[in-house]
């Protein structure tokens, strides 16, 4: 759109895989001697000015003092060298708050990218001091409507990469695989385990693939007092996946079993653009993104908070969800019709066109 963009980024990541990928990029830039020094590399990527700060580990809450200082000083340096109109942020660490406060002093407008329910009921500098909030669903805007002192605009999701034409030409999926990504308790580990057991006992040929990109599966199993021996053979755990086309080429149905407020999952659009149906609980913004496919939205289970304040399932009748999964996996004629309908109504071009329209409205707000 012609606007100059700067990004200050460190190598931290929710996954060890993502951290290693960032380090590889940092080292690649160092090998090319692009603005090389001992902690930061600056380079141009897709016309974006990137400042990548090296960190010693992947954890966001374990940044060392010198790493925090490097991030802070780089942000200050950019704001001093360039006239910034807008600073977009979403973190809640003291480091980030310090950067936001300095930006405010320099009369830079603050934009809070708010797509996480965990800020609700907590003190946050951006909640009270942002000039503009952008979020990805009406549900999240409503969640925070009494906590904000500024306007909140909805920015629809975009897709990073166009689905390959080879994948889009698939008209029949003979495999019987359902996918769930990031098996945390909040994102549906318990429903996944219950469905896996149910279909195993039904002697179904259906398989469940679980992408454990954050390497949390065994940790969460231990939390539930379960071990590997109690996992059924129809549940397959996969490491982080970089090629989304390759992942979805073997998937018949995407399962979105988040039991907390799922703001507006991009996974839904990734699946729809490839003609893959999504089955989800009615939480957060799922209903908005899936409004044209109401038969795939289900009431979430009854929930409670355990002694560690962890959101858990107290009871769940999985019958209706299981029947929908059966239909989509066993009736090939219906599946092919439904898959083609979804794909035709959710083209990559239309998804990103909607994103650009909403982005232009946000830019106009900043200009005014």
XYZ file of N, CA and C in Angstrom, residues 20-274:
765
model
N 14.343 -21.931 16.335
C 15.475 -22.372 15.511
C 15.408 -21.762 14.107
N 14.191 -21.630 13.571
C 14.039 -21.008 12.253
C 14.484 -19.539 12.299
N 14.150 -18.844 13.383
C 14.558 -17.446 13.523
C 16.078 -17.328 13.640
N 16.685 -18.257 14.392
C 18.145 -18.245 14.521
C 18.820 -18.504 13.179
N 18.247 -19.414 12.394
C 18.794 -19.686 11.062
C 18.765 -18.428 10.199
N 17.639 -17.692 10.283
C 17.516 -16.452 9.519
C 18.533 -15.430 10.005
N 18.673 -15.324 11.319
C 19.646 -14.378 11.888
C 21.052 -14.708 11.420
N 21.415 -15.993 11.477
C 22.757 -16.422 11.059
C 22.957 -16.233 9.560
N 21.900 -16.455 8.779
C 21.981 -16.263 7.331
C 22.321 -14.812 7.010
N 21.674 -13.895 7.695
C 21.953 -12.476 7.486
C 23.378 -12.136 7.938
N 23.830 -12.756 9.016
C 25.184 -12.511 9.515
C 26.221 -12.987 8.512
N 25.948 -14.154 7.913
C 26.882 -14.691 6.924
C 27.010 -13.778 5.719
N 25.924 -13.087 5.393
C 25.948 -12.151 4.267
C 26.494 -10.782 4.679
N 26.776 -10.643 5.971
C 27.307 -9.397 6.519
C 26.389 -8.209 6.220
N 25.086 -8.438 6.433
C 24.104 -7.364 6.267
C 23.939 -6.671 7.615
N 24.548 -5.461 7.735
C 24.492 -4.728 9.007
C 24.908 -5.630 10.175
N 25.973 -6.346 9.995
C 26.355 -7.348 11.001
C 26.900 -6.702 12.267
N 26.427 -7.170 13.421
C 27.068 -6.910 14.706
C 26.781 -8.110 15.601
N 27.025 -8.000 16.864
C 26.964 -9.191 17.691
C 25.590 -9.497 18.269
N 24.574 -8.705 17.937
C 23.258 -9.012 18.499
C 22.094 -8.716 17.563
N 22.285 -7.866 16.568
C 21.141 -7.458 15.744
C 21.501 -7.492 14.260
N 20.550 -7.905 13.463
C 20.687 -7.838 12.013
C 19.502 -7.074 11.444
N 19.811 -6.176 10.535
C 18.766 -5.377 9.884
C 18.743 -5.738 8.406
N 17.550 -6.019 7.896
C 17.452 -6.401 6.498
C 16.058 -6.073 5.974
N 15.923 -6.083 4.661
C 14.650 -5.796 4.012
C 13.999 -7.101 3.595
N 12.733 -7.287 3.973
C 11.986 -8.497 3.617
C 10.593 -8.084 3.173
N 10.274 -8.368 1.905
C 8.982 -7.954 1.339
C 8.710 -6.465 1.570
N 9.747 -5.672 1.366
C 9.687 -4.216 1.530
C 9.480 -3.786 2.983
N 9.610 -4.724 3.920
C 9.498 -4.395 5.341
C 10.908 -4.292 5.925
N 11.167 -3.248 6.682
C 12.456 -3.066 7.328
C 12.479 -3.862 8.639
N 13.239 -4.945 8.641
C 13.265 -5.859 9.785
C 14.495 -5.603 10.639
N 14.303 -5.503 11.946
C 15.395 -5.516 12.913
C 15.228 -6.786 13.743
N 16.116 -7.742 13.537
C 16.005 -9.040 14.216
C 17.072 -9.150 15.293
N 16.633 -9.243 16.548
C 17.533 -9.308 17.694
C 17.705 -10.759 18.127
N 18.934 -11.194 18.242
C 19.233 -12.568 18.643
C 18.969 -12.756 20.136
N 18.364 -13.882 20.492
C 18.132 -14.218 21.899
C 18.729 -15.586 22.203
N 18.989 -15.834 23.477
C 19.668 -17.066 23.879
C 18.727 -18.249 24.017
N 17.435 -17.990 24.156
C 16.460 -19.088 24.222
C 15.146 -18.618 23.629
N 14.176 -19.520 23.587
C 12.921 -19.233 22.879
C 11.855 -18.581 23.752
N 12.000 -18.646 25.067
C 10.916 -18.237 25.972
C 10.821 -16.722 26.104
N 9.636 -16.206 25.908
C 9.395 -14.760 25.953
C 9.662 -14.184 27.340
N 9.339 -14.962 28.376
C 9.502 -14.454 29.745
C 10.903 -14.703 30.306
N 11.823 -15.199 29.460
C 13.195 -15.451 29.910
C 14.212 -14.616 29.148
N 13.756 -13.490 28.605
C 14.692 -12.582 27.956
C 15.711 -12.079 28.972
N 16.980 -12.034 28.557
C 18.023 -11.497 29.421
C 17.993 -9.973 29.391
N 18.616 -9.358 30.392
C 18.589 -7.904 30.505
C 19.187 -7.237 29.271
N 20.299 -7.797 28.743
C 20.905 -7.166 27.573
C 20.031 -7.332 26.336
N 19.282 -8.446 26.230
C 18.384 -8.657 25.106
C 17.215 -7.677 25.157
N 16.674 -7.477 26.341
C 15.596 -6.493 26.501
C 16.095 -5.095 26.141
N 17.310 -4.779 26.580
C 17.865 -3.460 26.284
C 18.065 -3.279 24.778
N 18.530 -4.335 24.104
C 18.726 -4.257 22.658
C 17.409 -3.990 21.929
N 16.345 -4.681 22.357
C 15.029 -4.480 21.748
C 14.530 -3.063 22.002
N 14.654 -2.622 23.246
C 14.175 -1.292 23.633
C 14.920 -0.209 22.866
N 16.254 -0.302 22.842
C 17.047 0.747 22.204
C 16.852 0.773 20.687
N 16.634 -0.388 20.086
C 16.377 -0.410 18.642
C 15.050 0.277 18.323
N 14.028 0.007 19.156
C 12.728 0.661 18.957
C 12.850 2.175 19.123
N 13.576 2.608 20.158
C 13.774 4.044 20.377
C 14.545 4.672 19.219
N 15.572 3.967 18.751
C 16.387 4.485 17.654
C 15.557 4.706 16.388
N 14.695 3.750 16.076
C 13.847 3.875 14.885
C 12.874 5.035 15.018
N 12.323 5.214 16.211
C 11.375 6.318 16.402
C 12.069 7.676 16.352
N 13.347 7.703 16.700
C 14.108 8.962 16.620
C 14.530 9.267 15.189
N 14.847 8.230 14.415
C 15.341 8.425 13.053
C 14.223 8.660 12.041
N 13.055 8.108 12.304
C 11.952 8.173 11.345
C 10.709 8.737 12.036
N 9.949 9.498 11.314
C 8.693 10.006 11.875
C 7.650 8.893 11.820
N 7.369 8.312 12.945
C 6.408 7.209 13.015
C 5.003 7.756 13.269
N 4.051 7.281 12.513
C 2.655 7.671 12.725
C 1.936 6.693 13.649
N 2.386 5.444 13.620
C 1.639 4.401 14.318
C 2.581 3.327 14.840
N 2.342 2.903 16.070
C 3.050 1.764 16.651
C 2.019 0.682 16.964
N 2.192 -0.484 16.363
C 1.285 -1.602 16.601
C 1.938 -2.555 17.594
N 1.238 -2.861 18.658
C 1.779 -3.767 19.674
C 0.710 -4.667 20.235
N 1.137 -5.693 20.940
C 0.164 -6.622 21.541
C 0.667 -7.262 22.822
N 1.895 -6.950 23.213
C 2.452 -7.601 24.394
C 2.098 -6.885 25.681
N 2.421 -7.540 26.800
C 2.066 -6.984 28.104
C 3.234 -7.045 29.079
N 4.454 -7.307 28.560
C 5.622 -7.308 29.425
C 6.023 -5.871 29.759
N 6.812 -5.721 30.814
C 7.288 -4.395 31.203
C 8.100 -3.763 30.078
N 8.878 -4.587 29.360
C 9.647 -4.096 28.215
C 8.736 -3.431 27.193
N 7.670 -4.117 26.824
C 6.753 -3.587 25.812
C 6.037 -2.340 26.320
N 5.629 -2.375 27.563
C 4.960 -1.203 28.141
C 5.886 0.006 28.115
N 7.166 -0.212 28.380
C 8.133 0.889 28.358
C 8.238 1.492 26.964
N 8.232 0.641 25.942
C 8.288 1.135 24.563
C 7.027 1.920 24.227
N 5.863 1.405 24.641
C 4.599 2.092 24.365
C 4.572 3.472 25.025
N 5.060 3.552 26.249
C 5.052 4.827 26.981
C 5.962 5.845 26.299
N 7.122 5.395 25.832
C 8.027 6.306 25.132
C 7.413 6.770 23.815
N 6.730 5.860 23.128
C 6.061 6.238 21.880
C 4.992 7.290 22.136
N 4.265 7.110 23.232
C 3.213 8.071 23.590
C 3.803 9.462 23.802
N 4.988 9.514 24.439
C 5.650 10.796 24.673
C 6.039 11.463 23.352
N 6.325 10.650 22.353
C 6.732 11.160 21.050
C 5.535 11.419 20.126
N 4.331 11.336 20.706
C 3.083 11.573 19.958
C 2.869 10.574 18.823
N 3.371 9.361 19.004
C 3.097 8.277 18.070
C 1.801 7.593 18.503
N 0.874 7.398 17.586
C -0.379 6.746 17.923
C -0.137 5.276 18.239
N -0.832 4.788 19.260
C -0.683 3.394 19.689
C -1.867 2.573 19.202
N -1.570 1.477 18.550
C -2.602 0.549 18.090
C -2.400 -0.794 18.778
N -3.423 -1.273 19.449
C -3.379 -2.536 20.189
C -3.997 -3.623 19.320
N -3.176 -4.595 18.899
C -3.711 -5.748 18.161
C -4.180 -6.763 19.199
N -5.495 -6.820 19.398
C -6.086 -7.543 20.529
C -6.882 -8.749 20.049
N -6.268 -9.919 20.092
C -6.951 -11.136 19.653
C -6.802 -12.256 20.689
N -6.560 -11.859 21.922
C -6.318 -12.825 22.984
C -7.239 -12.539 24.161
N -7.959 -13.538 24.663
C -8.898 -13.280 25.759
C -8.236 -13.092 27.116
N -6.922 -13.356 27.232
C -6.279 -13.347 28.549
C -6.079 -11.944 29.123
N -6.284 -10.890 28.317
C -6.173 -9.539 28.853
C -7.417 -9.146 29.657
N -8.495 -9.882 29.469
C -9.756 -9.560 30.135
C -9.602 -9.629 31.650
N -10.023 -8.550 32.329
C -9.974 -8.523 33.784
C -8.598 -8.222 34.352
N -7.624 -7.884 33.485
C -6.271 -7.597 33.957
C -5.885 -6.167 33.597
N -4.947 -5.635 34.342
C -4.450 -4.304 34.032
C -3.481 -4.389 32.870
N -3.678 -3.532 31.917
C -2.799 -3.491 30.751
C -2.675 -2.055 30.283
N -1.439 -1.628 30.036
C -1.227 -0.256 29.586
C -1.963 0.018 28.284
N -1.908 -0.922 27.351
C -2.544 -0.708 26.049
C -4.062 -0.690 26.145
N -4.631 -1.486 27.037
C -6.091 -1.468 27.192
C -6.596 -0.074 27.518
N -5.836 0.653 28.316
C -6.283 1.963 28.776
C -5.729 3.120 27.948
N -4.637 2.894 27.222
C -3.960 4.017 26.573
C -3.852 3.917 25.055
N -4.361 2.847 24.481
C -4.300 2.730 23.024
C -5.170 3.793 22.357
N -4.709 4.282 21.222
C -5.504 5.224 20.425
C -6.465 4.490 19.504
N -6.149 3.237 19.223
C -6.964 2.428 18.329
C -6.732 0.961 18.658
N -7.803 0.178 18.603
C -7.693 -1.274 18.785
C -8.130 -1.958 17.500
N -7.362 -2.949 17.077
C -7.816 -3.800 15.984
C -7.903 -5.232 16.496
N -8.973 -5.876 16.126
C -9.175 -7.264 16.510
C -9.727 -8.019 15.305
N -9.975 -9.321 15.464
C -10.334 -10.123 14.289
C -11.741 -10.699 14.319
N -12.550 -10.272 15.288
C -13.933 -10.762 15.314
C -14.805 -9.828 16.134
N -16.083 -9.824 15.803
C -17.050 -9.047 16.579
C -17.128 -9.576 17.998
N -16.949 -10.880 18.156
C -17.026 -11.501 19.483
C -15.950 -10.948 20.418
N -14.745 -10.760 19.911
C -13.667 -10.224 20.741
C -13.864 -8.740 20.999
N -14.376 -8.019 20.009
C -14.686 -6.611 20.239
C -15.725 -6.475 21.349
N -16.730 -7.325 21.332
C -17.755 -7.293 22.380
C -17.190 -7.699 23.735
N -16.248 -8.634 23.730
C -15.647 -9.098 24.983
C -14.976 -7.950 25.725
N -14.356 -7.046 24.978
C -13.579 -5.969 25.601
C -14.253 -4.601 25.528
N -15.507 -4.553 25.126
C -16.134 -3.256 24.862
C -16.178 -2.348 26.086
N -16.198 -2.925 27.286
C -16.246 -2.098 28.500
C -14.869 -1.828 29.079
N -13.823 -2.343 28.418
C -12.462 -2.188 28.931
C -11.630 -1.197 28.130
N -12.184 -0.700 27.026
C -11.406 0.133 26.115
C -11.828 1.595 26.186
N -10.855 2.459 25.965
C -11.118 3.897 25.925
C -10.998 4.455 24.514
N -11.072 3.571 23.522
C -10.920 4.002 22.136
C -11.764 3.112 21.234
N -11.758 3.457 19.954
C -12.523 2.680 18.988
C -11.818 1.353 18.687
N -12.599 0.307 18.488
C -12.060 -1.008 18.115
C -12.575 -1.375 16.729
N -11.662 -1.666 15.813
C -12.010 -2.026 14.444
C -11.664 -3.486 14.184
N -12.413 -4.106 13.298
C -12.189 -5.517 12.978
C -11.340 -5.620 11.714
N -10.216 -6.324 11.833
C -9.338 -6.606 10.706
C -9.464 -8.083 10.374
N -10.072 -8.381 9.228
C -10.267 -9.778 8.858
C -8.922 -10.442 8.604
N -8.890 -11.756 8.690
C -7.650 -12.498 8.504
C -7.239 -12.520 7.027
N -5.946 -12.677 6.806
C -5.425 -12.875 5.456
C -4.725 -14.226 5.402
N -4.426 -14.687 4.200
C -3.670 -15.917 4.026
C -2.277 -15.581 3.522
N -1.285 -16.155 4.149
C 0.103 -15.864 3.817
C 0.474 -16.376 2.437
N -0.006 -17.556 2.112
C 0.415 -18.207 0.875
C -0.789 -18.781 0.159
N -0.837 -18.591 -1.145
C -1.937 -19.144 -1.927
C -1.845 -20.662 -1.959
N -2.944 -21.351 -1.657
C -2.929 -22.820 -1.734
C -2.500 -23.279 -3.121
N -1.679 -24.325 -3.178
C -1.176 -24.800 -4.469
C -2.320 -25.302 -5.333
N -2.175 -25.116 -6.627
C -3.210 -25.560 -7.565
C -3.351 -27.079 -7.546
N -2.263 -27.769 -7.294
C -2.339 -29.227 -7.216
C -3.285 -29.652 -6.106
N -3.177 -28.953 -4.988
C -4.034 -29.300 -3.858
C -5.482 -28.917 -4.136
N -5.681 -27.767 -4.782
C -7.039 -27.292 -5.037
C -7.794 -28.190 -6.020
N -7.069 -28.952 -6.836
C -7.721 -29.809 -7.813
C -8.170 -31.146 -7.229
N -7.834 -31.365 -5.962
C -8.271 -32.604 -5.332
C -9.790 -32.567 -5.166
N -10.493 -33.530 -5.736
C -11.955 -33.553 -5.647
C -12.449 -34.672 -4.741
N -11.570 -35.584 -4.383
C -11.977 -36.680 -3.518
C -10.843 -37.029 -2.579
N -11.122 -37.056 -1.324
C -10.109 -37.423 -0.339
C -10.460 -38.812 0.197
N -9.662 -39.807 -0.216
C -9.948 -41.176 0.175
C -9.501 -41.472 1.603
N -8.553 -40.688 2.094
C -8.083 -40.898 3.460
C -9.126 -40.411 4.453
N -9.006 -40.873 5.681
C -9.964 -40.535 6.729
C -9.204 -39.895 7.895
N -8.706 -38.698 7.670
C -7.901 -38.014 8.672
C -8.566 -36.729 9.132
N -8.612 -36.547 10.454
C -9.057 -35.281 11.041
C -7.853 -34.625 11.702
N -7.788 -33.306 11.617
C -6.625 -32.571 12.105
C -6.994 -31.675 13.279
N -6.131 -31.674 14.308
C -6.215 -30.687 15.379
C -4.823 -30.118 15.590
N -4.719 -28.796 15.736
C -3.429 -28.122 15.864
C -3.260 -27.560 17.266
N -2.046 -27.733 17.813
C -1.682 -27.226 19.144
C -2.589 -27.789 20.243
N -2.298 -29.001 20.695
C -3.184 -29.718 21.632
C -3.049 -29.267 23.083
N -3.303 -28.010 23.357
C -3.352 -27.554 24.745
C -4.733 -27.851 25.300
N -4.885 -27.717 26.595
C -6.198 -27.949 27.201
C -7.197 -26.906 26.723
N -6.741 -25.657 26.577
C -7.646 -24.614 26.103
C -8.089 -24.859 24.668
N -7.228 -25.469 23.878
C -7.516 -25.655 22.458
C -8.059 -27.038 22.126
N -8.483 -27.796 23.151
C -9.283 -28.975 22.856
C -8.634 -30.330 22.994
N -7.633 -30.460 23.857
C -6.997 -31.766 24.025
C -7.972 -32.804 24.570
N -8.767 -32.425 25.546
C -9.692 -33.403 26.143
C -10.740 -33.896 25.145
N -11.406 -33.022 24.380
C -12.336 -33.535 23.365
C -11.651 -34.438 22.341
N -10.430 -34.097 21.972
C -9.686 -34.913 21.012
C -9.470 -36.321 21.560
N -9.061 -36.424 22.811
C -8.815 -37.732 23.416
C -10.107 -38.540 23.529
N -11.198 -37.865 23.860
C -12.484 -38.554 23.993
C -12.972 -39.077 22.650
N -12.819 -38.275 21.590
C -13.239 -38.718 20.256
C -12.341 -39.837 19.734
N -11.057 -39.733 20.003
C -10.131 -40.784 19.594
C -10.537 -42.119 20.229
N -10.844 -42.097 21.506
C -11.277 -43.313 22.204
C -12.595 -43.830 21.645
N -13.538 -42.923 21.384
C -14.852 -43.305 20.867
C -14.730 -44.026 19.522
N -13.981 -43.436 18.586
C -13.866 -44.041 17.258
C -12.996 -45.303 17.280
N -12.077 -45.374 18.216
C -11.276 -46.593 18.380
C -12.171 -47.752 18.816
N -13.047 -47.470 19.769
C -13.964 -48.503 20.253
C -15.004 -48.871 19.203
N -15.287 -47.942 18.279
C -16.206 -48.207 17.174
C -15.528 -48.994 16.050
N -14.227 -49.233 16.219
C -13.415 -49.924 15.192
C -13.450 -49.179 13.850
N -13.486 -47.873 13.930
C -13.503 -47.032 12.738
C -12.100 -46.940 12.149
N -12.024 -46.720 10.836
C -10.721 -46.532 10.190
C -10.299 -45.061 10.179
N -11.002 -44.243 10.933
C -10.710 -42.819 11.022
C -9.465 -42.586 11.882
N -8.616 -41.641 11.431
C -7.428 -41.275 12.195
C -7.477 -39.799 12.581
N -6.827 -39.490 13.689
C -6.721 -38.108 14.161
C -5.256 -37.706 14.134
N -4.958 -36.638 13.388
C -3.607 -36.106 13.339
C -3.535 -34.868 14.233
N -2.518 -34.802 15.036
C -2.382 -33.704 15.983
C -1.012 -33.065 15.798
N -0.993 -31.817 15.338
C 0.268 -31.099 15.162
C 0.657 -30.448 16.486
N 1.714 -30.974 17.086
C 2.170 -30.502 18.393
C 3.351 -29.557 18.211
N 3.088 -28.434 17.548
C 4.152 -27.500 17.209
C 4.847 -26.902 18.415
N 4.143 -26.809 19.523
C 4.728 -26.201 20.729
C 5.259 -27.248 21.705
N 5.234 -28.509 21.276
C 5.793 -29.603 22.072
C 5.160 -29.664 23.469
N 3.833 -29.576 23.510
C 3.103 -29.549 24.775
C 2.333 -30.833 25.068
N 2.259 -31.744 24.100
C 1.348 -32.885 24.216
C 1.656 -33.746 25.442
N 2.901 -34.169 25.598
C 3.240 -35.041 26.730
C 3.074 -34.326 28.063
N 3.407 -33.055 28.071
C 3.251 -32.266 29.291
C 1.788 -32.200 29.711
N 0.899 -31.992 28.739
C -0.530 -31.910 29.056
C -1.116 -33.278 29.403
N -0.587 -34.335 28.773
C -1.014 -35.679 29.155
C -0.693 -35.944 30.614
N 0.516 -35.574 31.027
C 0.910 -35.753 32.424
C -0.001 -34.970 33.354
N -0.397 -33.776 32.899
C -1.301 -32.959 33.718
C -2.634 -33.674 33.929
N -3.069 -34.423 32.912
C -4.329 -35.180 32.993
C -4.142 -36.555 33.628
N -2.927 -36.808 34.150
C -2.589 -38.110 34.762
C -2.730 -39.253 33.757
N -2.366 -38.988 32.509
C -2.374 -40.003 31.460
C -0.945 -40.218 30.978
N -0.720 -41.345 30.308
C 0.595 -41.609 29.736
C 0.443 -42.095 28.303
N 1.554 -42.296 27.626
C 1.542 -42.667 26.210
C 0.790 -43.964 25.951
N 0.809 -44.873 26.916
C 0.171 -46.172 26.714
C -1.353 -46.070 26.632
N -1.889 -44.963 27.139
C -3.338 -44.777 27.123
C -3.827 -44.067 25.854
N -2.902 -43.686 24.984
C -3.254 -43.043 23.723
C -3.589 -44.114 22.693
N -4.714 -43.960 22.036
C -5.163 -44.963 21.069
C -4.342 -44.876 19.777
N -4.340 -45.997 19.052
C -3.538 -46.088 17.827
C -4.019 -45.149 16.731
N -5.259 -44.666 16.831
C -5.794 -43.787 15.790
C -5.419 -42.323 15.995
N -4.626 -42.040 17.030
C -4.192 -40.673 17.311
C -2.696 -40.567 17.033
N -2.350 -39.743 16.041
C -0.961 -39.602 15.610
C -0.471 -38.199 15.942
N 0.667 -38.110 16.631
C 1.225 -36.824 17.028
C 2.332 -36.440 16.067
N 2.238 -35.218 15.531
C 3.201 -34.728 14.532
C 3.944 -33.514 15.083
N 5.204 -33.313 14.657
C 5.924 -32.094 15.038
C 5.423 -30.900 14.234
N 6.031 -29.750 14.453
C 5.663 -28.535 13.727
C 5.764 -28.752 12.224
N 4.834 -28.157 11.495
C 4.772 -28.313 10.039
C 4.905 -26.942 9.391
N 5.809 -26.840 8.417
C 5.999 -25.554 7.744
C 5.180 -25.467 6.461
N 5.015 -26.580 5.761
C 4.299 -26.600 4.487
C 2.815 -26.863 4.735
N 2.013 -25.804 4.725
C 0.589 -25.928 5.005
C -0.121 -26.730 3.924
N 0.289 -26.534 2.669
C -0.302 -27.315 1.572
C -0.140 -28.808 1.815
N 1.067 -29.201 2.181
C 1.355 -30.612 2.407
C 0.539 -31.157 3.565
N 0.385 -30.352 4.607
C -0.401 -30.784 5.762
C -1.858 -31.017 5.379
N -2.476 -30.037 4.718
C -3.898 -30.131 4.410
C -4.200 -31.109 3.271
N -3.192 -31.477 2.491
C -3.441 -32.405 1.395
C -3.848 -33.783 1.904
N -3.564 -34.077 3.169
C -3.918 -35.370 3.746
C -5.049 -35.284 4.770
N -5.739 -34.141 4.773
C -6.754 -33.902 5.805
C -8.149 -33.867 5.199
N -9.062 -34.534 5.830
C -10.462 -34.548 5.389
C -11.285 -33.507 6.153
N -10.995 -33.342 7.439
C -11.747 -32.403 8.283
C -10.789 -31.752 9.269
N -10.954 -30.437 9.479
C -10.215 -29.738 10.523
C -11.089 -29.644 11.767
N -10.522 -29.973 12.917
C -11.228 -29.883 14.192
C -10.713 -28.667 14.951
N -11.609 -27.799 15.336
C -11.251 -26.621 16.125
C -12.009 -26.735 17.446
N -11.381 -27.383 18.421
C -12.057 -27.732 19.669
C -11.666 -26.825 20.833
N -11.327 -25.584 20.532
C -11.007 -24.643 21.608
C -12.196 -24.511 22.548
N -11.915 -24.580 23.848
C -12.978 -24.412 24.834
C -12.918 -23.022 25.468
N -11.830 -22.271 25.182
C -11.792 -20.881 25.627
C -12.229 -19.986 24.470
N -12.113 -18.687 24.651
C -12.549 -17.718 23.638
C -11.575 -17.734 22.475
N -11.921 -18.429 21.403
C -11.099 -18.464 20.187
C -11.458 -17.238 19.361
N -10.572 -16.268 19.311
C -10.924 -14.965 18.762
C -11.328 -15.036 17.291
N -10.446 -15.554 16.443
C -10.758 -15.640 15.017
C -9.685 -16.438 14.305
N -9.736 -17.737 14.415
C -8.645 -18.602 13.971
C -8.410 -18.531 12.461
N -7.148 -18.244 12.074
C -6.781 -18.260 10.662
C -6.871 -19.673 10.092
N -6.754 -20.681 10.951
C -6.849 -22.066 10.486
C -8.160 -22.327 9.741
N -9.227 -21.664 10.169
C -10.520 -21.841 9.501
C -10.407 -21.449 8.035
N -9.810 -20.287 7.770
C -9.676 -19.817 6.398
C -8.669 -20.644 5.611
N -7.593 -21.099 6.280
C -6.633 -21.981 5.610
C -7.333 -23.247 5.121
N -8.216 -23.784 5.964
C -8.944 -24.999 5.595
C -9.958 -24.715 4.501
N -10.746 -23.665 4.659
C -11.794 -23.351 3.686
C -11.226 -23.089 2.297
N -10.080 -22.401 2.221
C -9.484 -22.102 0.920
C -9.071 -23.377 0.195
N -8.941 -24.465 0.930
C -8.564 -25.753 0.345
C -9.748 -26.717 0.275
